[in-house]
């Protein structure tokens, strides 16, 4: 009954969606689950085209994969409708199920959160306002009360579906929408999300026990970036980021991401909080351009292999997936060699 989780190790933008898309195809995942909110966008390049996901799991490319939004999801009916239409060539409408007790984001939640955009750098999509109402047990904000979501949610309990799949020996993957150091409990509060983003929190949001999980993939980018306010150890100037090619913009906010070198101490804290079985290193090609597009470890430039070995020694967890480009299949997969195959 293999269950895997994709968890971000820094402040987001590590490439969790790309990893989800790759595993859904490579490992023939039976169901992919997403929880949390639409304020984070996952960009996936598949067969030369960019796809942006804010709500639906990034596993649409394997059309045998069920797509589930868990009870811990903050749902924007508008975003769901847009993505169902946008991804219709992948038959998303028939594959999508939304837990009927997930929370719906209302226009008033967006308005309520607008003050936080300036003060703490919130993206302003209304998740904080919706989370506040959920904590106060407001009854009318559940998915089951919204007719436009009924075709996906009528009688749906994702916890039951997932546990049944695992009992049948099916493979399930949880795609974390956000990242460890944006956790409301363990991140740089108040510059955080409205909820926890760690591996244990994802299980809770879906409705699974701790012994259900087999593989936890903790995703680190080869450098650190952050949208909005909050601490960023070793932050470099925009001019320096320009020279290094570390220029990125938020998928949803469109704001320029601040940048810093890989932070080993921050990574160690993430490992303590998430107890991963596997580390994933993304955007190796940005730091080591000669690694671009390589899919076999022995073909990587020696400098990048030395860096990978150094990080494994320091972090004491195997790096089993290495992203070398923006395409889903631009990846070095070492899971079989290192004994952690999903």
Coordinates of C-alpha atoms in Angstrom, one line a residue:
X1 CA 0.0 0.0 0.0
X2 CA 2.5 2.6 -1.1
X3 CA 1.8 6.2 -0.2
X4 CA 4.2 9.0 -1.1
X5 CA 4.3 12.7 -0.1
X6 CA 5.9 15.7 -1.9
X7 CA 6.9 18.3 0.6
X8 CA 8.7 21.6 -0.1
X9 CA 11.9 22.1 2.0
X10 CA 12.4 25.9 1.8
X11 CA 10.0 28.8 1.2
X12 CA 8.2 27.4 -1.9
X13 CA 9.0 27.5 -5.6
X14 CA 11.1 24.3 -5.3
X15 CA 9.4 22.5 -8.2
X16 CA 7.0 20.2 -6.3
X17 CA 4.6 20.2 -9.2
X18 CA 7.2 18.9 -11.6
X19 CA 8.1 16.1 -9.2
X20 CA 4.5 15.2 -8.8
X21 CA 4.0 15.1 -12.6
X22 CA 7.1 13.0 -13.1
X23 CA 6.2 10.4 -10.4
X24 CA 2.6 10.2 -11.6
X25 CA 3.8 9.1 -15.0
X26 CA 6.9 7.1 -14.1
X27 CA 5.4 5.2 -11.1
X28 CA 1.9 4.9 -12.6
X29 CA 0.2 6.6 -9.7
X30 CA -3.4 5.6 -9.1
X31 CA -4.4 8.8 -7.3
X32 CA -2.9 12.2 -6.6
X33 CA -4.1 14.4 -3.8
X34 CA -3.8 18.1 -3.2
X35 CA -4.9 20.0 -0.1
X36 CA -4.3 23.6 1.1
X37 CA -5.1 26.6 -1.0
X38 CA -4.8 28.2 -4.5
X39 CA -2.3 30.9 -3.5
X40 CA 0.6 28.8 -4.7
X41 CA 1.0 28.0 -8.4
X42 CA 2.9 24.9 -9.6
X43 CA 4.3 25.3 -13.1
X44 CA 5.0 22.1 -15.2
X45 CA 6.5 22.0 -18.6
X46 CA 5.2 18.9 -20.4
X47 CA 6.1 18.1 -24.1
X48 CA 7.2 21.7 -24.6
X49 CA 4.2 23.5 -23.1
X50 CA 3.8 25.2 -19.7
X51 CA 0.9 24.2 -17.5
X52 CA 0.1 26.2 -14.3
X53 CA -1.7 24.5 -11.5
X54 CA -3.2 26.3 -8.5
X55 CA -5.8 23.9 -7.3
X56 CA -5.9 20.6 -9.2
X57 CA -3.0 18.2 -8.6
X58 CA -0.1 18.4 -11.2
X59 CA -0.7 14.7 -12.1
X60 CA -3.1 15.3 -15.0
X61 CA -0.7 13.9 -17.6
X62 CA -1.3 10.3 -16.6
X63 CA -4.9 9.9 -17.5
X64 CA -5.3 6.8 -15.3
X65 CA -4.6 8.9 -12.2
X66 CA -7.5 10.0 -10.0
X67 CA -7.4 13.7 -9.0
X68 CA -8.5 14.4 -5.5
X69 CA -8.9 17.6 -3.4
X70 CA -8.8 16.7 0.3
X71 CA -10.8 17.9 3.3
X72 CA -7.9 20.2 4.2
X73 CA -8.3 22.1 0.9
X74 CA -9.3 25.8 0.6
X75 CA -11.3 25.8 -2.7
X76 CA -11.8 28.6 -5.1
X77 CA -14.8 27.6 -7.3
X78 CA -13.5 30.1 -9.9
X79 CA -10.1 28.5 -10.0
X80 CA -11.5 25.0 -10.2
X81 CA -13.8 25.9 -13.1
X82 CA -10.9 27.6 -14.9
X83 CA -8.6 24.6 -14.5
X84 CA -11.2 22.0 -15.4
X85 CA -11.8 23.9 -18.6
X86 CA -8.1 24.6 -19.3
X87 CA -7.1 20.9 -18.7
X88 CA -10.1 19.3 -20.4
X89 CA -7.9 17.7 -23.1
X90 CA -6.6 15.5 -20.2
X91 CA -10.2 14.5 -19.2
X92 CA -9.9 16.2 -15.8
X93 CA -13.6 16.7 -15.3
X94 CA -14.3 13.0 -15.0
X95 CA -11.3 12.3 -12.8
X96 CA -11.7 15.1 -10.3
X97 CA -13.2 14.6 -6.9
X98 CA -13.5 17.2 -4.1
X99 CA -14.1 16.4 -0.5
X100 CA -17.5 17.7 0.5
X101 CA -16.3 19.1 3.8
X102 CA -13.4 21.1 2.3
X103 CA -13.6 24.9 2.7
X104 CA -14.7 27.4 0.1
X105 CA -13.0 30.8 -0.3
X106 CA -15.6 33.6 -0.7
X107 CA -15.2 37.1 -2.1
X108 CA -15.5 38.4 1.5
X109 CA -12.4 36.3 2.5
X110 CA -10.4 38.0 -0.3
X111 CA -11.5 41.4 1.0
X112 CA -10.8 40.5 4.6
X113 CA -7.2 39.5 3.7
X114 CA -6.4 42.5 1.6
X115 CA -4.8 44.4 4.5
X116 CA -2.2 41.5 4.9
X117 CA -0.8 42.0 1.4
X118 CA 1.2 45.0 2.6
X119 CA 1.9 44.1 6.2
X120 CA 3.2 40.5 5.8
X121 CA 3.4 40.0 2.1
X122 CA 0.3 37.8 1.7
X123 CA -0.7 36.9 -1.9
X124 CA -4.2 38.0 -1.0
X125 CA -6.2 35.1 -2.4
X126 CA -8.5 34.9 0.7
X127 CA -7.1 31.7 2.2
X128 CA -6.4 33.4 5.5
X129 CA -9.9 34.7 5.8
X130 CA -11.4 31.3 4.9
X131 CA -9.1 29.6 7.4
X132 CA -10.3 32.1 10.1
X133 CA -13.9 31.2 9.4
X134 CA -13.2 27.5 9.4
X135 CA -11.6 27.8 12.8
X136 CA -14.7 29.6 14.0
X137 CA -16.8 26.7 12.6
X138 CA -18.8 28.8 10.2
X139 CA -21.2 26.2 8.7
X140 CA -22.0 27.6 5.3
X141 CA -18.5 27.6 3.8
X142 CA -18.3 23.9 3.2
X143 CA -18.0 22.6 -0.4
X144 CA -21.2 20.6 0.0
X145 CA -23.2 23.9 0.1
X146 CA -22.1 25.1 -3.3
X147 CA -24.1 23.8 -6.3
X148 CA -21.3 24.7 -8.8
X149 CA -19.1 22.1 -7.1
X150 CA -21.7 19.4 -6.6
X151 CA -20.7 17.3 -9.6
X152 CA -17.2 16.8 -8.1
X153 CA -18.2 16.6 -4.4
X154 CA -21.6 14.9 -3.9
X155 CA -21.0 12.4 -1.0
X156 CA -17.2 12.5 -1.5
X157 CA -14.9 11.9 1.5
X158 CA -11.3 11.8 0.2
X159 CA -10.1 10.1 3.4
X160 CA -12.3 7.1 2.8
X161 CA -11.4 7.0 -0.9
X162 CA -7.6 7.1 -0.1
X163 CA -7.7 4.6 2.7
X164 CA -9.6 2.2 0.4
X165 CA -7.1 2.6 -2.4
X166 CA -4.2 1.9 0.0
X167 CA -6.0 -1.2 1.3
X168 CA -6.3 -2.4 -2.3
X169 CA -2.6 -2.0 -2.8
X170 CA -2.9 1.1 -5.0
X171 CA -0.3 3.8 -5.3
X172 CA -1.2 7.3 -3.9
X173 CA 0.8 10.6 -4.0
X174 CA 0.1 13.7 -1.9
X175 CA 1.3 16.9 -3.5
X176 CA 2.1 19.6 -0.9
X177 CA 1.0 23.0 -2.2
X178 CA 3.4 25.0 0.0
X179 CA 6.6 24.5 1.9
X180 CA 8.0 23.8 5.3
X181 CA 9.3 27.2 6.2
X182 CA 6.0 28.9 5.3
X183 CA 4.3 26.7 7.9
X184 CA 2.1 28.6 10.3
X185 CA 3.5 26.6 13.2
X186 CA 7.1 26.0 12.2
X187 CA 7.9 28.7 9.8
X188 CA 9.0 32.4 10.1
X189 CA 5.7 33.5 11.7
X190 CA 3.9 35.8 10.9
X191 CA 5.4 35.7 7.4
X192 CA 3.7 32.3 6.8
X193 CA 0.6 30.5 5.4
X194 CA -2.5 30.1 7.4
X195 CA -1.8 26.5 8.2
X196 CA 1.0 23.9 8.6
X197 CA 2.8 22.5 5.5
X198 CA 4.9 19.7 6.9
X199 CA 4.6 16.0 6.0
X200 CA 2.6 15.2 9.1
X201 CA 0.2 18.1 8.4
X202 CA -0.5 16.8 4.9
X203 CA -1.5 13.4 6.3
X204 CA -3.9 15.2 8.7
X205 CA -5.4 17.3 5.9
X206 CA -6.1 14.2 3.8
X207 CA -7.2 12.0 6.7
X208 CA -4.5 9.4 6.9
X209 CA -2.5 8.0 9.8
X210 CA 1.3 8.3 10.2
X211 CA 2.0 4.7 9.4
X212 CA 0.3 4.9 6.0
X213 CA 3.2 6.8 4.4
X214 CA 6.1 4.9 2.7
X215 CA 8.1 7.6 1.0
X216 CA 8.5 11.3 1.9
X217 CA 10.2 13.3 -0.9
X218 CA 11.5 16.6 0.5
X219 CA 12.2 19.0 -2.3
X220 CA 15.0 21.5 -2.2
X221 CA 16.0 23.9 -5.0
X222 CA 19.7 24.3 -5.7
X223 CA 19.4 27.9 -4.3
X224 CA 16.7 29.4 -2.0
X225 CA 14.1 31.9 -3.1
X226 CA 11.2 33.6 -1.4
X227 CA 8.2 35.7 -2.5
X228 CA 7.3 38.7 -0.3
X229 CA 8.5 39.5 3.2
X230 CA 10.2 37.5 5.9
X231 CA 13.7 36.4 6.7
X232 CA 16.0 35.0 4.0
X233 CA 19.5 34.1 5.2
X234 CA 22.3 35.1 2.9
X235 CA 20.0 37.1 0.6
X236 CA 21.8 38.5 -2.4
X237 CA 21.0 41.7 -4.3
X238 CA 18.8 41.7 -7.5
X239 CA 21.9 42.7 -9.4
X240 CA 23.8 39.6 -8.2
X241 CA 20.8 37.4 -8.9
X242 CA 20.7 38.8 -12.4
X243 CA 24.4 37.8 -12.9
X244 CA 23.8 34.3 -11.6
X245 CA 20.7 33.7 -13.6
X246 CA 18.6 33.3 -10.4
X247 CA 15.8 35.5 -11.6
X248 CA 12.3 34.2 -10.9
X249 CA 8.8 35.6 -10.4
X250 CA 5.9 34.1 -8.4
X251 CA 3.4 32.1 -10.4
X252 CA 0.4 33.6 -8.7
X253 CA 1.7 36.9 -7.3
X254 CA 4.0 37.7 -10.3
X255 CA 6.3 39.4 -7.8
X256 CA 10.0 38.9 -8.2
X257 CA 11.4 36.2 -5.9
X258 CA 14.2 37.2 -3.6
X259 CA 17.2 34.8 -3.8
X260 CA 20.0 33.4 -1.6
X261 CA 22.5 30.5 -1.8
X262 CA 21.4 27.0 -0.7
X263 CA 21.0 27.1 3.1
X264 CA 22.3 23.9 4.7
X265 CA 21.1 24.8 8.2
X266 CA 17.6 25.6 7.0
X267 CA 17.6 22.3 5.1
X268 CA 18.6 20.4 8.3
X269 CA 15.6 21.9 10.1
X270 CA 13.3 20.8 7.3
X271 CA 14.7 17.3 7.6
X272 CA 14.0 17.2 11.3
X273 CA 10.4 18.4 10.8
X274 CA 9.6 16.1 7.9
X275 CA 11.8 12.9 8.4
X276 CA 12.2 12.3 4.6
X277 CA 13.2 9.1 3.0
X278 CA 14.4 10.9 -0.2
X279 CA 15.7 14.3 -1.0
X280 CA 15.0 15.9 -4.4
X281 CA 17.3 18.6 -5.7
X282 CA 15.8 20.8 -8.4
X283 CA 17.1 23.5 -10.8
X284 CA 20.6 22.0 -10.8
X285 CA 21.0 23.3 -14.3
X286 CA 20.5 26.9 -13.1
X287 CA 23.6 26.7 -10.8
X288 CA 25.5 24.3 -13.1
X289 CA 24.5 25.1 -16.7
X290 CA 26.4 22.2 -18.1
X291 CA 24.0 19.9 -16.3
X292 CA 21.1 21.1 -18.4
X293 CA 18.9 18.2 -19.8
X294 CA 21.1 15.4 -18.5
X295 CA 19.2 12.3 -17.3
X296 CA 22.1 10.0 -16.2
X297 CA 24.2 10.7 -13.2
X298 CA 27.5 9.7 -14.7
X299 CA 27.0 12.4 -17.4
X300 CA 26.6 15.2 -14.9
X301 CA 29.6 17.7 -14.7
X302 CA 32.0 16.7 -12.0
X303 CA 31.5 20.0 -10.1
X304 CA 27.8 19.3 -9.8
X305 CA 28.4 15.7 -8.6
X306 CA 30.8 17.0 -6.0
X307 CA 28.1 19.4 -4.8
X308 CA 25.5 16.6 -4.6
X309 CA 27.9 14.4 -2.6
X310 CA 28.6 17.3 -0.2
X311 CA 24.9 17.8 0.4
X312 CA 24.3 14.1 1.0
X313 CA 27.1 14.1 3.6
X314 CA 25.8 17.2 5.3
X315 CA 22.1 16.3 5.3
X316 CA 22.5 12.5 5.8
X317 CA 19.5 11.6 3.5
X318 CA 20.0 10.3 0.0
X319 CA 19.4 12.6 -2.9
X320 CA 17.5 10.3 -5.3
X321 CA 15.9 12.7 -7.8
X322 CA 17.8 15.5 -9.5
X323 CA 16.0 17.9 -11.8
X324 CA 18.2 19.2 -14.6
X325 CA 15.7 21.2 -16.6
X326 CA 12.2 22.5 -16.9
X327 CA 10.7 19.5 -18.7
X328 CA 9.0 16.8 -16.7
X329 CA 11.5 14.2 -17.9
X330 CA 14.6 16.4 -17.4
X331 CA 15.6 14.3 -14.3
X332 CA 18.2 12.0 -12.9
X333 CA 16.3 9.2 -11.1
X334 CA 18.6 7.3 -8.6
X335 CA 15.8 5.7 -6.5
X336 CA 16.5 2.2 -7.7
X337 CA 20.3 2.5 -7.2
X338 CA 19.8 4.0 -3.7
X339 CA 17.1 1.5 -2.6
X340 CA 14.2 4.0 -2.1
X341 CA 12.0 3.2 -5.2
X342 CA 8.4 4.1 -4.5

